[in-house]
Coordinates of C-alpha atoms in Angstrom, one line a residue:
Chain A
M9 CA 0.1 -0.1 0.1
T10 CA 3.3 2.0 0.2
T11 CA 2.9 3.1 -3.7
Q12 CA -0.6 4.5 -3.4
R13 CA 0.6 6.3 -0.2
V14 CA 3.3 7.9 -2.3
G15 CA 0.8 8.7 -5.7
Y16 CA -1.5 10.2 -3.4
A17 CA 1.0 12.9 -1.6
L18 CA 1.9 13.2 -5.3
L19 CA -1.3 14.1 -6.2
I20 CA -1.7 15.9 -3.4
V21 CA 1.8 17.9 -4.6
L22 CA -0.1 18.6 -8.0
A23 CA -3.1 20.2 -6.8
L24 CA -1.7 22.5 -4.1
V25 CA 0.4 24.0 -6.9
A26 CA -1.7 23.3 -10.0
P27 CA -3.0 27.0 -9.7
T28 CA 0.2 28.1 -10.9
F29 CA -0.1 26.2 -14.4
A30 CA -3.4 26.3 -14.6
Y31 CA -6.8 28.5 -14.6
P32 CA -8.2 28.2 -11.4
V33 CA -12.1 28.4 -12.7
F34 CA -11.5 25.8 -14.8
L35 CA -9.7 23.0 -12.2
M36 CA -12.6 24.5 -9.7
K37 CA -15.0 23.3 -12.1
A38 CA -13.8 20.1 -12.4
L39 CA -13.4 19.7 -9.1
C40 CA -16.7 20.1 -8.7
F41 CA -17.6 17.1 -10.8
A42 CA -15.1 14.9 -9.6
L43 CA -16.8 14.9 -6.0
F44 CA -20.2 14.5 -8.3
A45 CA -18.5 11.3 -9.8
C46 CA -17.1 10.3 -6.9
A47 CA -20.6 10.8 -5.1
F48 CA -22.3 8.8 -8.2
N49 CA -19.8 6.3 -7.4
L50 CA -20.2 5.8 -4.4
L51 CA -24.1 4.2 -5.2
L52 CA -23.1 2.3 -8.7
G53 CA -19.3 0.6 -7.7
Y54 CA -19.6 0.0 -4.7
A55 CA -23.9 -0.5 -3.8
G56 CA -24.7 -1.9 -6.9
L57 CA -27.5 1.1 -7.8
M58 CA -27.4 2.9 -10.8
S59 CA -29.0 6.0 -10.8
F60 CA -29.4 8.0 -14.3
G61 CA -31.2 11.0 -12.7
H62 CA -28.0 12.3 -10.3
A63 CA -28.1 15.5 -11.5
M64 CA -31.5 16.4 -9.8
F65 CA -29.6 16.7 -6.5
F66 CA -26.8 18.7 -8.0
G67 CA -28.2 21.3 -10.1
M68 CA -30.9 21.4 -6.8
A69 CA -28.1 21.9 -4.1
G70 CA -27.1 24.5 -6.7
Y71 CA -30.6 26.3 -7.2
F72 CA -30.8 25.5 -2.5
Y73 CA -27.1 27.3 -2.5
G74 CA -27.6 30.4 -4.7
H75 CA -31.5 30.9 -3.1
V76 CA -29.9 30.4 0.7
V77 CA -26.8 33.2 -0.2
K78 CA -28.8 36.1 -2.8
A79 CA -32.3 36.0 -2.0
W80 CA -32.0 34.7 2.2
D81 CA -28.5 37.2 1.9
M82 CA -27.1 34.5 4.0
A83 CA -23.5 33.4 4.9
P84 CA -22.2 30.7 2.1
E85 CA -21.8 27.9 4.3
L86 CA -24.7 28.1 5.5
G87 CA -25.8 28.3 1.2
L88 CA -23.3 24.7 1.6
L89 CA -25.2 23.3 4.5
A90 CA -28.5 23.8 2.5
G91 CA -27.2 22.4 -0.5
V92 CA -26.1 19.0 1.0
A93 CA -29.4 19.0 3.6
G94 CA -31.9 19.6 0.1
A95 CA -30.0 17.0 -1.3
A96 CA -30.2 14.4 0.6
L97 CA -33.9 15.3 1.2
L98 CA -35.2 14.8 -1.9
G99 CA -32.4 12.1 -2.3
L100 CA -34.1 10.6 0.9
V101 CA -37.2 10.8 -0.4
T102 CA -37.4 9.6 -4.5
G103 CA -34.2 6.9 -2.8
A104 CA -37.3 5.1 -0.8
L105 CA -38.9 4.8 -3.8
A106 CA -36.6 4.0 -6.3
I107 CA -35.6 1.2 -4.5
R108 CA -38.5 -0.7 -4.3
R109 CA -37.7 -1.9 -7.9
Q110 CA -34.1 -3.6 -8.6
G111 CA -31.8 -3.3 -11.5
I112 CA -32.8 -1.9 -14.5
Y113 CA -35.9 -0.3 -13.6
F114 CA -34.4 1.7 -10.9
A115 CA -32.4 3.4 -13.5
M116 CA -35.5 4.8 -15.2
I117 CA -37.4 5.3 -12.0
T118 CA -34.3 7.5 -11.0
L119 CA -34.2 9.2 -14.8
A120 CA -37.9 10.1 -14.8
F121 CA -37.7 11.5 -11.1
A122 CA -35.1 13.8 -12.0
Q123 CA -37.1 14.4 -15.1
M124 CA -39.5 15.6 -12.9
V125 CA -37.5 18.0 -11.0
Y126 CA -36.4 19.6 -14.2
F127 CA -39.7 19.9 -15.2
F128 CA -40.5 21.4 -11.3
C129 CA -36.9 23.9 -12.2
I130 CA -38.7 25.1 -15.3
Q131 CA -41.6 26.5 -14.0
A132 CA -40.9 27.0 -9.7
P133 CA -40.2 30.9 -9.5
F134 CA -37.2 30.5 -7.2
T135 CA -35.0 28.7 -9.7
G136 CA -35.1 31.6 -12.1
G137 CA -37.1 29.2 -14.9
E138 CA -34.9 29.7 -18.0
D139 CA -32.9 32.3 -16.1
G140 CA -31.7 30.5 -13.8
L141 CA -29.7 32.2 -10.8
Q142 CA -28.0 34.6 -11.4
G143 CA -24.9 37.2 -9.7
I144 CA -24.8 34.8 -6.9
P145 CA -22.6 37.2 -4.3
R146 CA -19.5 35.4 -3.9
K147 CA -19.4 36.8 0.5
A148 CA -16.4 35.8 2.4
L149 CA -16.1 32.7 4.6
L150 CA -15.6 31.6 8.2
G151 CA -17.3 35.4 9.1
G152 CA -14.8 37.1 7.0
L153 CA -11.9 35.4 7.3
I154 CA -11.5 34.0 3.7
P155 CA -12.5 36.5 1.4
I156 CA -13.7 34.1 -2.3
K157 CA -13.5 37.2 -4.0
D158 CA -10.2 35.8 -5.5
D159 CA -10.3 32.9 -7.7
K160 CA -6.9 31.4 -6.0
V161 CA -8.0 32.1 -2.8
L162 CA -11.3 30.4 -3.1
Y163 CA -9.7 27.3 -5.3
Y164 CA -8.0 26.3 -1.8
V165 CA -11.7 26.3 -0.7
V166 CA -12.7 24.5 -3.0
L167 CA -9.6 22.1 -3.0
A168 CA -10.4 21.4 1.0
I169 CA -14.2 20.6 0.0
F170 CA -13.6 18.3 -2.1
L171 CA -11.0 16.3 0.1
F172 CA -13.2 16.5 2.8
G173 CA -15.6 14.7 0.0
Y174 CA -13.4 12.3 -0.8
A175 CA -12.2 11.7 2.3
T176 CA -15.9 10.8 3.4
I177 CA -16.7 8.6 0.9
Y178 CA -13.2 6.4 1.0
R179 CA -14.3 5.7 5.2
V180 CA -17.4 4.7 3.9
I181 CA -16.1 2.7 1.4
Y182 CA -14.1 0.8 4.2
S183 CA -16.1 1.1 7.0
P184 CA -18.7 -2.4 8.0
F185 CA -21.3 -0.3 6.5
G186 CA -18.9 -0.4 3.3
Q187 CA -18.6 -3.9 3.7
V188 CA -22.5 -4.6 3.7
L189 CA -23.0 -2.7 1.1
K190 CA -20.2 -4.7 -1.1
A191 CA -21.9 -7.9 0.2
I192 CA -25.3 -6.9 -1.0
R193 CA -23.8 -5.7 -4.8
D194 CA -22.5 -9.0 -5.0
N195 CA -25.2 -11.4 -3.5
E196 CA -28.3 -9.7 -1.9
Q197 CA -29.8 -13.0 -1.1
R198 CA -27.0 -14.1 0.7
A199 CA -27.0 -10.4 2.5
L200 CA -30.6 -10.8 3.3
S201 CA -29.7 -14.4 4.4
L202 CA -27.3 -13.4 7.0
G203 CA -29.9 -10.6 8.3
Y204 CA -28.1 -7.9 6.8
E205 CA -31.5 -5.4 5.9
A206 CA -30.9 -5.0 2.6
D207 CA -33.2 -1.9 1.2
R208 CA -32.1 -0.4 4.8
Y209 CA -28.3 0.1 3.1
K210 CA -29.6 1.2 0.1
L211 CA -31.6 3.5 1.4
L212 CA -28.3 5.1 3.2
A213 CA -25.8 4.8 0.3
F214 CA -28.4 7.3 -1.7
V215 CA -28.4 9.7 0.5
L216 CA -24.9 9.5 1.5
S217 CA -24.5 9.5 -2.5
A218 CA -27.1 12.4 -2.9
G219 CA -26.4 14.8 -0.2
L220 CA -21.9 14.5 -1.1
A221 CA -23.5 14.9 -5.0
G222 CA -25.3 18.0 -3.4
L223 CA -21.9 19.7 -2.0
A224 CA -20.6 19.3 -5.3
G225 CA -23.5 21.3 -6.9
A226 CA -23.6 24.0 -4.3
T227 CA -19.7 24.3 -4.6
K228 CA -20.1 24.6 -8.2
A229 CA -22.6 27.9 -8.0
M230 CA -20.2 29.0 -5.1
V231 CA -17.6 28.9 -8.3
Q232 CA -19.5 30.3 -10.8
Q233 CA -22.1 32.1 -9.4
F234 CA -25.3 30.6 -11.3
A235 CA -27.3 28.2 -11.2
T236 CA -28.9 26.9 -14.0
L237 CA -31.5 24.6 -15.6
T238 CA -28.1 22.5 -17.3
D239 CA -27.5 21.4 -14.6
V240 CA -30.6 19.3 -13.5
A241 CA -30.9 18.4 -17.2
A242 CA -31.0 14.4 -17.9
S243 CA -27.4 15.6 -20.1
T244 CA -25.8 15.7 -16.6
S245 CA -26.9 12.6 -15.2
G246 CA -25.5 11.2 -18.7
E247 CA -22.6 13.0 -18.6
V248 CA -22.1 11.7 -15.1
V249 CA -22.3 8.2 -15.4
L250 CA -19.7 9.2 -18.6
M251 CA -16.9 10.6 -15.9
A252 CA -17.6 7.6 -13.4
L253 CA -17.4 4.6 -16.6
V254 CA -14.7 6.6 -18.4
G255 CA -12.2 6.9 -14.9
G256 CA -13.3 3.6 -13.8
L257 CA -16.5 2.1 -11.9
G258 CA -15.6 0.8 -8.6
T259 CA -12.0 2.2 -8.4
I260 CA -12.0 5.3 -6.2
I261 CA -9.7 7.3 -8.0
G262 CA -11.4 6.6 -10.6
P263 CA -14.3 8.9 -11.5
V264 CA -11.5 11.7 -10.0
V265 CA -9.6 11.2 -13.7
G266 CA -13.2 10.5 -15.6
A267 CA -13.7 14.0 -14.6
F268 CA -10.6 16.0 -15.2
I269 CA -10.6 13.9 -18.7
I270 CA -14.5 14.8 -19.7
I271 CA -14.4 18.1 -18.0
T272 CA -10.9 18.8 -20.0
M273 CA -12.4 17.5 -23.5
Q274 CA -15.6 19.8 -23.1
N275 CA -13.1 22.4 -22.9
Y276 CA -11.1 22.4 -26.3
L277 CA -14.6 20.8 -27.8
A278 CA -16.6 23.7 -26.6
A279 CA -16.5 25.7 -30.2
T280 CA -18.0 22.1 -32.0
G281 CA -21.4 22.7 -30.7
E282 CA -23.2 20.1 -31.4
F283 CA -19.9 17.5 -31.2
V284 CA -19.3 17.2 -27.8
L285 CA -22.1 15.1 -27.6
V286 CA -21.5 13.3 -30.5
I287 CA -18.0 12.7 -29.3
Q288 CA -19.5 11.7 -25.7
G289 CA -21.6 9.2 -27.2
A290 CA -18.9 7.6 -29.1
I291 CA -17.1 7.4 -26.2
F292 CA -19.6 5.7 -24.2
V293 CA -20.1 3.0 -26.9
V294 CA -16.5 2.4 -27.4
I295 CA -15.9 1.9 -23.0
V296 CA -18.9 0.0 -23.0
L297 CA -17.6 -2.3 -26.2
A298 CA -14.0 -2.4 -25.2
F299 CA -13.0 -1.0 -21.8
R300 CA -15.6 -1.9 -19.3
K301 CA -12.9 -1.0 -16.6
G302 CA -12.1 2.7 -17.8
V303 CA -8.5 4.1 -17.8
V304 CA -8.1 3.6 -14.0
G305 CA -9.3 -0.1 -14.0
E306 CA -7.2 -1.0 -17.2
L307 CA -4.1 0.4 -15.5
A308 CA -4.3 -1.2 -12.4
E309 CA -5.0 -4.5 -14.0
W310 CA -1.9 -3.9 -16.9
W311 CA 0.0 -2.8 -13.7
K312 CA -0.9 -6.2 -12.4
R313 CA 0.0 -8.2 -14.9
R314 CA 3.5 -6.5 -15.2
R315 CA 4.3 -7.5 -11.6
A316 CA 3.4 -11.3 -12.1
G317 CA 4.5 -11.9 -15.7
Chain B
M7 CA -74.3 23.9 -24.5
F8 CA -73.1 22.4 -21.4
E9 CA -70.6 22.6 -18.7
L10 CA -68.8 20.6 -17.3
L11 CA -67.1 21.9 -13.5
G12 CA -67.5 25.5 -14.9
I13 CA -65.0 24.2 -18.4
P14 CA -66.1 24.9 -21.5
P15 CA -67.1 21.5 -23.4
Q16 CA -64.6 22.7 -26.7
A17 CA -61.7 22.8 -24.0
L18 CA -62.2 19.8 -21.9
F19 CA -62.5 17.3 -25.5
G20 CA -59.4 19.4 -27.1
Q21 CA -57.6 18.6 -24.2
L22 CA -59.0 15.2 -24.1
L23 CA -57.7 14.3 -28.1
L24 CA -54.7 15.7 -27.5
G25 CA -54.1 13.1 -24.6
L26 CA -55.4 10.8 -26.6
I27 CA -52.9 11.3 -29.3
N28 CA -50.2 11.7 -26.7
G29 CA -51.5 8.6 -24.9
A30 CA -51.0 6.9 -28.4
F31 CA -47.5 7.6 -28.9
Y32 CA -46.6 6.8 -25.3
A33 CA -48.7 3.2 -26.3
M34 CA -46.0 2.8 -29.3
L35 CA -42.8 3.5 -27.7
S36 CA -43.5 1.5 -24.7
L37 CA -44.7 -1.8 -27.0
G38 CA -41.8 -1.6 -28.8
L39 CA -39.1 -0.9 -25.7
A40 CA -41.5 -4.2 -23.9
V41 CA -41.0 -6.2 -27.0
I42 CA -37.0 -5.1 -26.9
F43 CA -36.3 -5.9 -24.0
G44 CA -38.2 -8.6 -23.5
M45 CA -36.1 -10.2 -26.3
L46 CA -32.9 -8.5 -26.1
N47 CA -32.7 -7.8 -22.3
V48 CA -31.6 -4.4 -23.7
I49 CA -33.7 -1.3 -22.5
N50 CA -33.3 0.8 -25.5
F51 CA -32.2 4.3 -24.9
T52 CA -32.1 5.1 -28.8
H53 CA -35.8 4.6 -29.0
G54 CA -36.2 8.5 -29.3
A55 CA -33.5 8.8 -31.5
Q56 CA -35.2 5.9 -33.7
Y57 CA -38.5 7.9 -33.1
M58 CA -37.0 10.9 -34.6
M59 CA -35.2 9.4 -37.7
G60 CA -38.7 8.1 -38.7
A61 CA -40.1 11.3 -38.6
F62 CA -37.0 12.6 -40.3
A63 CA -37.2 9.5 -43.1
A64 CA -40.6 10.2 -44.1
W65 CA -39.4 14.1 -44.1
L66 CA -36.3 13.6 -46.3
L67 CA -38.5 11.1 -48.9
L68 CA -41.1 13.8 -49.1
G69 CA -38.0 16.5 -49.4
I70 CA -35.5 14.9 -51.9
L71 CA -37.8 12.7 -53.6
G72 CA -41.0 13.6 -53.5
I73 CA -42.3 10.4 -51.9
P74 CA -45.6 11.0 -50.3
F75 CA -46.6 10.4 -46.6
W76 CA -48.9 7.3 -46.9
V77 CA -45.8 5.7 -48.7
S78 CA -43.4 6.8 -46.3
L79 CA -45.8 5.2 -43.7
V80 CA -43.9 1.6 -45.1
V81 CA -41.3 2.8 -46.4
A82 CA -39.6 5.4 -43.7
P83 CA -40.0 2.5 -40.8
V84 CA -38.7 -0.5 -43.1
I85 CA -34.9 2.2 -43.4
V86 CA -35.2 2.8 -40.0
G87 CA -35.7 -0.8 -38.9
L88 CA -33.1 -2.1 -40.9
F89 CA -30.4 0.3 -39.5
G90 CA -32.0 -1.0 -35.9
I91 CA -30.5 -4.9 -37.2
V92 CA -27.2 -3.1 -38.5
L93 CA -26.4 -1.8 -34.9
E94 CA -27.9 -5.1 -33.8
K95 CA -25.4 -6.6 -35.0
V96 CA -22.8 -4.9 -35.0
L97 CA -23.0 -3.6 -32.0
L98 CA -25.4 -4.6 -29.3
K99 CA -25.4 -8.7 -30.1
R100 CA -21.7 -7.9 -28.5
I101 CA -23.2 -7.2 -25.0
Y102 CA -26.6 -9.8 -23.9
H103 CA -23.9 -11.6 -21.8
L104 CA -23.8 -8.5 -19.6
D105 CA -25.2 -6.8 -16.5
H106 CA -28.4 -5.2 -18.1
L107 CA -26.6 -2.1 -17.3
Y108 CA -24.4 -2.4 -20.5
G109 CA -27.2 -2.0 -23.0
F110 CA -28.7 0.7 -21.4
L111 CA -25.1 2.9 -21.5
L112 CA -24.4 1.3 -24.9
T113 CA -28.1 2.8 -26.5
F114 CA -27.7 6.0 -24.0
G115 CA -24.5 6.8 -25.9
L116 CA -25.9 5.4 -29.7
A117 CA -28.7 8.2 -28.9
L118 CA -26.2 10.8 -27.9
V119 CA -24.6 10.4 -30.9
I120 CA -27.6 10.0 -33.6
E121 CA -29.2 12.9 -32.4
G122 CA -25.5 14.8 -32.0
L123 CA -25.2 14.1 -35.6
F124 CA -28.9 14.7 -37.0
Q125 CA -28.3 18.7 -34.8
W126 CA -25.4 19.6 -36.8
K127 CA -26.6 18.6 -40.2
W128 CA -30.2 20.0 -39.8
G129 CA -29.8 21.7 -36.7
S130 CA -32.4 21.8 -33.6
S131 CA -35.2 24.2 -34.8
G132 CA -37.4 21.4 -37.3
A133 CA -38.9 21.9 -40.2
P134 CA -42.3 21.4 -41.0
Y135 CA -44.2 18.3 -42.7
P136 CA -47.7 19.2 -44.6
N137 CA -50.8 17.9 -43.3
P138 CA -51.5 14.8 -45.5
I139 CA -55.6 14.9 -44.7
P140 CA -56.0 18.4 -43.9
G141 CA -60.2 19.5 -42.9
G142 CA -61.6 18.0 -40.2
F143 CA -65.7 17.3 -38.9
N144 CA -67.2 19.6 -36.3
L145 CA -68.8 17.1 -34.2
G146 CA -70.9 20.3 -32.8
F147 CA -69.2 20.2 -29.2
M148 CA -65.8 20.9 -31.0
F149 CA -63.7 20.5 -34.2
L150 CA -61.9 17.0 -34.9
P151 CA -58.9 17.2 -37.3
T152 CA -59.4 14.5 -39.4
Y153 CA -55.7 14.3 -39.2
R154 CA -55.7 13.7 -35.7
A155 CA -58.5 11.2 -35.7
F156 CA -56.6 9.2 -38.6
V157 CA -53.4 8.9 -35.8
V158 CA -55.5 7.6 -33.0
V159 CA -56.9 4.8 -34.7
A160 CA -53.5 3.9 -36.9
A161 CA -52.1 3.8 -33.5
L162 CA -55.1 1.8 -32.0
V163 CA -54.9 -1.0 -35.1
I164 CA -50.7 -0.8 -34.9
C165 CA -50.9 -1.6 -31.0
L166 CA -53.5 -4.0 -31.8
A167 CA -52.0 -5.8 -34.9
T168 CA -48.5 -6.4 -32.7
W169 CA -50.5 -7.7 -30.0
Y170 CA -52.0 -10.0 -32.1
G171 CA -48.8 -11.1 -33.4
I172 CA -47.2 -11.7 -30.4
E173 CA -49.2 -13.8 -28.6
R174 CA -51.6 -15.1 -31.5
T175 CA -49.5 -16.4 -34.2
R176 CA -46.8 -18.8 -34.5
L177 CA -43.7 -16.1 -35.1
G178 CA -44.7 -15.0 -32.0
A179 CA -45.7 -18.0 -29.9
Y180 CA -41.5 -18.6 -30.9
L181 CA -40.2 -15.5 -29.8
R182 CA -42.4 -15.7 -26.5
A183 CA -40.3 -19.5 -26.6
A184 CA -37.5 -17.7 -26.9
T185 CA -38.3 -15.5 -24.3
E186 CA -38.5 -17.9 -21.1
N187 CA -36.0 -20.2 -21.8
P188 CA -33.5 -19.3 -25.3
T189 CA -31.7 -22.1 -25.1
L190 CA -34.2 -24.7 -25.5
V191 CA -35.6 -23.2 -28.2
R192 CA -32.4 -23.4 -30.0
A193 CA -32.4 -27.3 -29.2
F194 CA -35.6 -26.9 -31.5
G195 CA -33.6 -26.1 -34.0
I196 CA -34.9 -22.7 -34.5
N197 CA -32.4 -20.0 -35.0
V198 CA -32.5 -17.8 -32.2
P199 CA -30.2 -15.1 -32.5
R200 CA -31.9 -14.3 -36.2
L201 CA -34.7 -14.0 -34.0
I202 CA -33.5 -11.4 -32.1
T203 CA -32.0 -9.3 -34.9
L204 CA -35.7 -9.3 -36.0
T205 CA -37.0 -8.6 -33.1
Y206 CA -34.5 -5.5 -32.4
G207 CA -35.1 -4.2 -36.1
L208 CA -39.2 -4.4 -35.7
G209 CA -39.1 -2.4 -32.1
V210 CA -37.1 -0.2 -34.3
G211 CA -39.6 0.3 -36.9
L212 CA -42.6 0.2 -34.3
A213 CA -40.4 3.5 -33.4
A214 CA -40.2 5.1 -37.0
L215 CA -43.7 4.3 -37.3
A216 CA -44.7 6.2 -34.5
G217 CA -42.1 8.7 -35.5
V218 CA -43.5 9.1 -39.2
L219 CA -47.2 9.7 -37.2
A220 CA -46.0 12.5 -35.8
A221 CA -44.4 14.2 -38.5
P222 CA -47.4 16.2 -39.7
I223 CA -48.4 17.2 -35.8
Q224 CA -45.1 18.1 -34.6
Q225 CA -42.1 20.0 -35.8
V226 CA -39.6 17.5 -37.6
S227 CA -36.3 18.1 -35.4
A228 CA -33.0 16.1 -33.7
L229 CA -34.3 16.6 -30.6
M230 CA -38.0 15.6 -30.7
G231 CA -37.7 12.4 -29.1
V232 CA -35.5 13.3 -26.4
N233 CA -37.6 14.0 -23.5
L234 CA -40.6 11.5 -25.6
V235 CA -38.1 8.3 -24.3
L236 CA -37.9 9.6 -20.7
V237 CA -41.6 9.7 -20.5
V238 CA -42.4 6.7 -21.7
F239 CA -39.6 5.3 -19.7
A240 CA -41.7 6.5 -16.6
V241 CA -44.9 4.8 -18.7
V242 CA -43.0 1.7 -18.7
V243 CA -42.3 1.9 -15.1
I244 CA -46.1 2.3 -14.2
G245 CA -47.6 -0.5 -16.4
G246 CA -44.8 -2.9 -16.3
M247 CA -42.7 -4.6 -19.2
G248 CA -44.5 -8.2 -18.4
S249 CA -46.8 -7.6 -20.3
I250 CA -48.1 -6.4 -24.3
M251 CA -51.3 -5.3 -23.8
G252 CA -50.4 -3.7 -20.6
S253 CA -48.1 -1.1 -22.0
I254 CA -51.2 -0.8 -24.6
V255 CA -53.5 0.4 -22.1
T256 CA -50.9 1.8 -19.6
G257 CA -50.1 4.2 -22.7
F258 CA -53.2 5.4 -23.9
G259 CA -54.8 5.9 -20.2
L260 CA -51.5 7.9 -19.1
G261 CA -52.1 10.5 -22.7
L262 CA -55.5 10.8 -21.5
I263 CA -54.6 11.4 -17.3
E264 CA -52.0 13.7 -19.0
G265 CA -54.4 15.6 -21.1
L266 CA -57.1 16.0 -18.4
T267 CA -54.2 17.4 -16.0
K268 CA -53.9 20.0 -18.4
V269 CA -57.7 20.5 -18.0
F270 CA -57.8 21.7 -14.5
Y271 CA -54.5 21.9 -13.1
P272 CA -52.2 23.0 -16.1
P273 CA -48.7 23.6 -14.0
A274 CA -48.9 19.7 -12.8
S275 CA -49.4 18.9 -16.7
N276 CA -45.7 18.1 -17.7
T277 CA -45.0 16.5 -14.1
V278 CA -48.3 14.2 -13.8
I279 CA -46.5 11.0 -15.0
F280 CA -44.3 11.3 -12.5
V281 CA -46.6 11.6 -10.0
V282 CA -48.4 8.3 -10.9
M283 CA -45.0 6.4 -11.2
A284 CA -44.0 7.4 -7.7
L285 CA -47.6 6.1 -6.4
V286 CA -48.0 3.3 -8.3
L287 CA -44.0 2.6 -7.0
L288 CA -46.0 3.0 -3.4
I289 CA -48.7 0.5 -4.2
K290 CA -47.9 -1.9 -6.5
P291 CA -44.3 -1.8 -7.3
A292 CA -44.0 -4.6 -9.6
G293 CA -45.9 -2.1 -12.1
L294 CA -50.3 -2.3 -12.5
F295 CA -48.9 -4.7 -15.3
G296 CA -46.0 -6.9 -13.8
Q297 CA -45.6 -9.8 -12.0
T298 CA -43.0 -9.7 -9.1
K299 CA -40.6 -11.8 -9.6

């Protein structure tokens, strides 16, 4: 496990010096999506639950953050808290219904609920409809101690939030709770016969994942200072699946890698318009057919083979 | 004229007709999804894109070759169905041994590619398709456009024909048997892989047929199937995919419910189907016509 530790140390050093050579707003956006993808992966990779509606937590949390900070003129910490709590609550309601069906139905149900939330957001007055919430002020954190108007300062705040989220997920996966989740993923009947109430574990995993997706969404609203319909749309739900898939499902660092790849790609291809979608679709097809383990999964496999042979 | 709960009858029946038409599309699309899922074990996320391709095929056939609507009604589904067969042969058949999840993701990716390409070539604003049977009847309490009446009848005929084909014919019996136990059916000398390919082509053709029927009502646009397919997923969850008749009844029924909601409480008309889905999940999680395994 020392290789892993060295790897993490290198990554953290890289993350600390990154703003000196990369555009901080881009890095922050990528970190938000990385946390979002990790939250999604907690559910699919470790509990075997495929949510195709995770954008509802991500996007709604952005609206909650914006509303608390802008309309209610409260501190950004409260905005983040509202984002997490709101998303977790939404996760509790939709999750309790969705886990009543299994497998592919679960994916369709979450997708349908996300679409319902999307239609709700178009009409509800507090989301600003088609315009979204704009000009959310960047107020200083911790009662004025940390001014986040400067992108470079904000970057370290976002990095801290990301690391907090990542550490939470790491802790969950390697806890007894995480082990039970994996057992349910691999053989639900057996886990049930051993006395684990599978539905309760699934629901808790769903709520956790929703809350963390909410943390990512609220943080994104803090960075970009707006919340729009794009973040609750079905395309965003698809994007987060793509990120986790590209990086490697069920690998803890995979979704982070996937998020950086996809966000970078979108950055470079933004000018080509519809082609971003075409290329994303093509990546889905290629990954499903040929590289189901994703970048990190395939690399780990290669590394194992090299050491063995 | 009479009034019902303060709603003028023109508005009520007008919305009911719209609901019936939407329901006709829900029924045709959820039917295709159910047929494909039964045989391939794949939720065909490309269904909305294939519906759009049907509408586009009719539009292009008319615009470039001058082929009229009635011919397109047959030709367009065949073209799109053949495209579906190619997709199945080249891509889908490689993933049958995997978890359902991968079929979902693969067809989702394909939908993105197809819709993206159409959007790139023809933009997203959409083009009108001329109404093949203009005019209508005055029923006294409302005006009934002939084409819309035709769509409802045509959809009913298509749905019932599909039901008959699957439940009452020899080929349908093979299909149902192969769904239950593919290995055993193969042992009887029936070419199951070909049956699977055929089923996918048929399901895709059904989606395309719905697209052709929709062309004169809606704008023909690259994104016309995007939101529709999501609603159809909810319809499928509500009905359960076990029964063909169940899909038909659920489709039409939900269309009507949506229409009624538009009359009595318009803001909820977009979301009512999802609310129904939530209620069904609470009361009968397997779906109205589904069987619990």
